[in-house]
Coordinates of C-alpha atoms and ligand atoms in Angstrom, one line a residue:
M1 CA -15.4 -3.7 8.3
E2 CA -15.2 -2.4 11.9
R3 CA -16.8 0.3 14.0
L4 CA -15.0 3.6 13.8
D5 CA -14.9 4.1 17.6
K6 CA -13.6 0.6 18.3
L7 CA -10.9 1.0 15.6
L8 CA -9.7 4.4 16.7
S9 CA -9.6 3.4 20.4
S10 CA -7.6 0.3 19.5
T11 CA -4.7 2.6 18.6
G12 CA -4.5 3.4 22.4
R13 CA -4.7 7.1 21.8
W14 CA -8.3 7.7 22.7
S15 CA -11.0 6.0 24.7
R16 CA -14.3 5.1 22.9
K17 CA -15.9 7.9 24.8
E18 CA -13.3 10.4 23.6
V19 CA -13.7 9.2 20.0
K20 CA -17.4 9.8 20.3
T21 CA -16.8 13.3 21.4
L22 CA -14.2 13.9 18.6
V23 CA -16.6 12.6 16.0
S24 CA -19.5 14.7 17.3
Q25 CA -17.2 17.8 17.0
G26 CA -16.5 16.9 13.4
R27 CA -12.8 16.3 14.1
V28 CA -12.6 12.8 12.8
W29 CA -12.3 12.3 9.0
V30 CA -12.5 9.1 7.0
D31 CA -11.4 9.1 3.4
G32 CA -11.5 12.8 3.2
R33 CA -14.9 13.5 4.7
A34 CA -16.2 14.0 8.3
A35 CA -17.2 10.8 10.0
A36 CA -20.9 10.2 10.2
G37 CA -20.9 8.8 13.7
P38 CA -18.9 6.6 16.1
E39 CA -20.7 3.5 15.0
E40 CA -19.9 4.0 11.3
K41 CA -18.5 0.9 9.7
V42 CA -15.0 1.5 8.2
D43 CA -12.4 -0.5 6.3
P44 CA -9.4 -0.7 8.8
V45 CA -6.9 -1.6 6.1
N46 CA -7.7 0.6 3.2
A47 CA -9.5 3.7 4.5
V48 CA -7.5 6.8 5.5
F49 CA -8.3 8.2 8.9
A50 CA -7.5 11.7 10.2
V51 CA -8.1 13.4 13.6
D52 CA -7.6 17.2 13.6
G53 CA -6.1 16.9 10.2
Q54 CA -3.4 14.4 11.3
I55 CA -3.4 11.0 9.6
V56 CA -3.9 8.2 12.1
D57 CA -2.5 4.8 11.2
C58 CA -5.1 2.3 12.1
A59 CA -3.9 -0.6 10.0
P60 CA -3.8 -3.7 12.3
F61 CA -0.7 -5.0 10.5
V62 CA 2.3 -3.6 8.8
Y63 CA 3.6 -4.9 5.4
V64 CA 7.1 -3.9 4.2
M65 CA 8.8 -4.6 0.8
L66 CA 12.5 -4.8 1.1
N67 CA 15.2 -5.1 -1.6
K68 CA 17.4 -7.4 0.3
P69 CA 21.1 -6.7 -0.3
A70 CA 23.7 -9.5 -0.3
G71 CA 25.4 -10.1 3.0
V72 CA 22.5 -9.8 5.5
L73 CA 20.6 -12.7 7.0
S74 CA 16.9 -13.2 6.5
A75 CA 16.3 -13.5 10.3
T76 CA 15.0 -11.3 13.0
E77 CA 18.1 -11.4 15.1
D78 CA 21.6 -12.7 15.1
R79 CA 24.4 -12.3 17.6
N80 CA 27.2 -11.7 15.1
Q81 CA 25.7 -10.8 11.8
A82 CA 23.5 -8.1 10.3
T83 CA 19.9 -9.1 9.7
V84 CA 17.2 -7.7 7.5
L85 CA 15.6 -6.2 10.6
D86 CA 18.7 -4.0 11.0
L87 CA 17.7 -2.3 7.8
L88 CA 14.4 -1.0 9.3
P89 CA 13.8 1.9 11.7
Q90 CA 13.4 1.2 15.4
E91 CA 9.7 1.8 15.5
L92 CA 9.2 -0.9 12.9
K93 CA 11.6 -3.3 14.7
R94 CA 9.6 -2.8 17.9
R95 CA 6.4 -3.9 16.1
G96 CA 7.8 -7.4 15.8
L97 CA 8.1 -7.7 12.1
F98 CA 9.6 -10.8 10.6
P99 CA 10.6 -11.9 7.1
V100 CA 8.1 -14.0 5.2
G101 CA 10.3 -16.9 4.2
R102 CA 14.0 -16.8 3.8
L103 CA 16.5 -15.8 1.2
D104 CA 20.1 -17.0 1.5
K105 CA 22.6 -14.6 2.8
D106 CA 24.0 -14.0 -0.7
T107 CA 20.6 -13.8 -2.4
T108 CA 19.2 -10.4 -3.2
G109 CA 15.8 -9.0 -4.0
L110 CA 12.2 -9.1 -2.9
L111 CA 11.6 -9.8 0.8
L112 CA 8.3 -9.2 2.5
L113 CA 8.3 -8.4 6.2
T114 CA 5.2 -8.2 8.2
D115 CA 3.6 -8.8 11.7
D116 CA 0.6 -10.5 10.1
G117 CA 1.2 -14.1 11.0
A118 CA -1.9 -15.4 9.2
L119 CA -0.9 -13.9 5.9
A120 CA 2.7 -15.2 6.3
H121 CA 1.3 -18.6 6.9
R122 CA -0.9 -18.5 3.8
L123 CA 2.0 -17.3 1.7
L124 CA 4.4 -20.0 2.9
S125 CA 2.0 -22.9 3.1
P126 CA 3.0 -25.6 0.6
K127 CA -0.7 -25.7 -0.3
S128 CA -0.7 -22.2 -1.5
H129 CA 1.7 -22.9 -4.4
V130 CA 2.6 -19.2 -4.5
P131 CA 5.0 -18.7 -7.4
K132 CA 8.3 -17.1 -6.7
V133 CA 10.4 -15.9 -9.6
Y134 CA 14.2 -15.7 -9.3
L135 CA 16.7 -14.2 -11.7
A136 CA 19.8 -16.5 -11.7
H137 CA 23.2 -16.0 -13.3
I138 CA 24.7 -19.4 -13.9
E139 CA 27.8 -21.1 -15.0
G140 CA 27.2 -22.6 -18.5
R141 CA 24.0 -22.1 -20.5
V142 CA 20.5 -23.3 -20.0
D143 CA 19.5 -26.0 -22.5
Q144 CA 16.2 -27.9 -23.3
G145 CA 17.3 -30.8 -21.1
D146 CA 17.4 -28.4 -18.1
I147 CA 14.0 -26.9 -18.9
D148 CA 12.4 -30.3 -19.2
A149 CA 14.1 -31.6 -16.0
L150 CA 12.8 -28.7 -13.9
A151 CA 9.4 -28.9 -15.6
A152 CA 9.1 -32.6 -14.7
G153 CA 10.0 -32.0 -11.1
M154 CA 13.5 -32.9 -10.1
V155 CA 14.5 -35.4 -7.4
L156 CA 17.8 -34.2 -5.9
A157 CA 20.6 -36.5 -4.7
D158 CA 19.4 -36.5 -1.1
G159 CA 16.0 -37.7 -2.3
L160 CA 14.3 -34.2 -2.1
R161 CA 11.4 -34.2 -4.5
C162 CA 10.8 -30.8 -6.1
L163 CA 7.5 -29.7 -7.5
P164 CA 7.6 -28.8 -11.2
A165 CA 9.5 -25.5 -11.8
G166 CA 9.7 -23.1 -14.6
L167 CA 13.0 -22.3 -16.3
E168 CA 13.3 -19.6 -19.0
P169 CA 16.7 -18.7 -20.5
L170 CA 17.4 -15.1 -21.2
G171 CA 20.0 -13.5 -23.5
E172 CA 22.7 -16.0 -24.2
G173 CA 21.3 -18.5 -21.7
N174 CA 23.7 -17.9 -18.8
I175 CA 21.0 -15.8 -17.2
C176 CA 17.6 -17.4 -16.5
L177 CA 14.3 -17.0 -14.7
V178 CA 13.4 -19.8 -12.4
T179 CA 9.9 -20.0 -11.1
L180 CA 9.3 -22.1 -7.9
Q181 CA 6.0 -23.0 -6.4
E182 CA 7.6 -23.9 -3.1
G183 CA 10.6 -22.8 -1.1
K184 CA 12.9 -25.5 0.0
Y185 CA 16.3 -24.8 1.4
H186 CA 18.8 -23.6 -1.3
Q187 CA 16.3 -24.9 -3.8
V188 CA 17.2 -22.9 -6.9
K189 CA 20.9 -23.4 -6.3
R190 CA 20.6 -27.1 -5.7
M191 CA 18.4 -27.8 -8.7
L192 CA 20.7 -25.9 -11.1
A193 CA 23.8 -27.4 -9.5
A194 CA 22.3 -30.8 -10.1
R195 CA 22.0 -29.9 -13.8
G196 CA 25.7 -29.0 -13.8
K197 CA 24.9 -25.2 -13.9
P198 CA 26.0 -23.7 -10.6
V199 CA 24.4 -20.5 -9.6
R200 CA 26.6 -17.4 -9.4
T201 CA 24.1 -14.9 -8.3
L202 CA 20.5 -15.1 -7.3
H203 CA 17.9 -12.3 -7.1
R204 CA 14.2 -12.7 -6.3
Q205 CA 12.0 -10.6 -8.5
S206 CA 8.5 -11.6 -7.3
M207 CA 6.4 -13.6 -4.9
G208 CA 2.8 -14.2 -5.9
P209 CA 1.3 -10.9 -7.0
L210 CA 4.1 -8.9 -5.4
T211 CA 6.9 -7.6 -7.7
L212 CA 10.0 -5.9 -6.4
D213 CA 9.8 -2.1 -6.9
E214 CA 12.6 -1.2 -9.3
E215 CA 12.9 2.2 -7.6
L216 CA 14.1 0.4 -4.4
Q217 CA 17.8 0.3 -4.2
P218 CA 19.5 -2.6 -2.4
G219 CA 18.9 -2.3 1.3
K220 CA 15.9 0.1 0.9
W221 CA 12.3 -0.6 1.9
R222 CA 8.9 0.9 1.6
F223 CA 5.4 0.0 2.9
L224 CA 3.1 -2.0 0.5
T225 CA 0.5 0.1 -1.3
P226 CA -3.2 -0.6 -0.5
V227 CA -3.4 -2.3 -3.9
E228 CA -0.5 -4.6 -3.2
R229 CA -1.9 -5.4 0.3
A230 CA -5.3 -6.2 -1.3
E231 CA -3.7 -8.5 -3.9
L232 CA -1.8 -10.4 -1.2
Q233 CA -4.9 -10.8 0.9
G234 CA -6.8 -12.1 -2.1
L235 CA -4.4 -15.0 -2.5
E236 CA -6.3 -18.3 -2.4
V237 CA -5.0 -21.5 -0.9
T238 CA -5.5 -24.4 -3.3
T239 CA -5.1 -28.0 -2.4
Ligands
URA301 N1 16.7 -20.7 -3.7 C1 18.0 -20.7 -3.3 O1 18.8 -21.5 -3.6 N2 18.3 -19.6 -2.5 C2 17.5 -18.7 -2.1 O2 17.8 -17.7 -1.4 C3 16.1 -18.8 -2.6 C4 15.8 -19.8 -3.4

């Protein structure tokens, strides 16, 4: 919780003295009611602020859910190729958003972008074991041997040790859900290729508590809802 005058002045639009005046004139509203005083303690992330009836965005960080299309890089900039940042409006690009983790160029689906470095660190930390669920179309069909191998934790040809992963066949078995608790380079593709089941297409459905909004068409984005933000902030780092 933060003082109202400090928070509103941190937007750069008013000094603390001006906020005090605005509050005393009843022009500052918090969650649909007139602010009690400049020293009032408010929730900077979840409360809704308005001055003269205009919503004021006081959130310290921005959180964006993107349905990444195939063909764009999960990077902030690239000289020759389109990046996920190119799918966002200029004002968001200027805030210095970055993707939380990477999806391969041809992988589609859920990508979180933010300027909250601490949250990104928590989500990506190997200690967090944040589950990531991918829908994979593969060549061949998933069998019990594949399920057991992923569940045991695969060791790939180059010696890479993977943590136990979930594998759930869908339909006739050439589509499956893969659940990782880490995010090594090309991990899903490499694990399934090692089982003789190369991946044709890969789509991320969820990351921890965050699930891709089905309404979001490929290439489209939206801000996280307060509930989604709170769920992400509530993630615990386990050892
Ligand atoms: N695993 C992969 O192989 N590729 C991705 O983009 C994500 C996970």
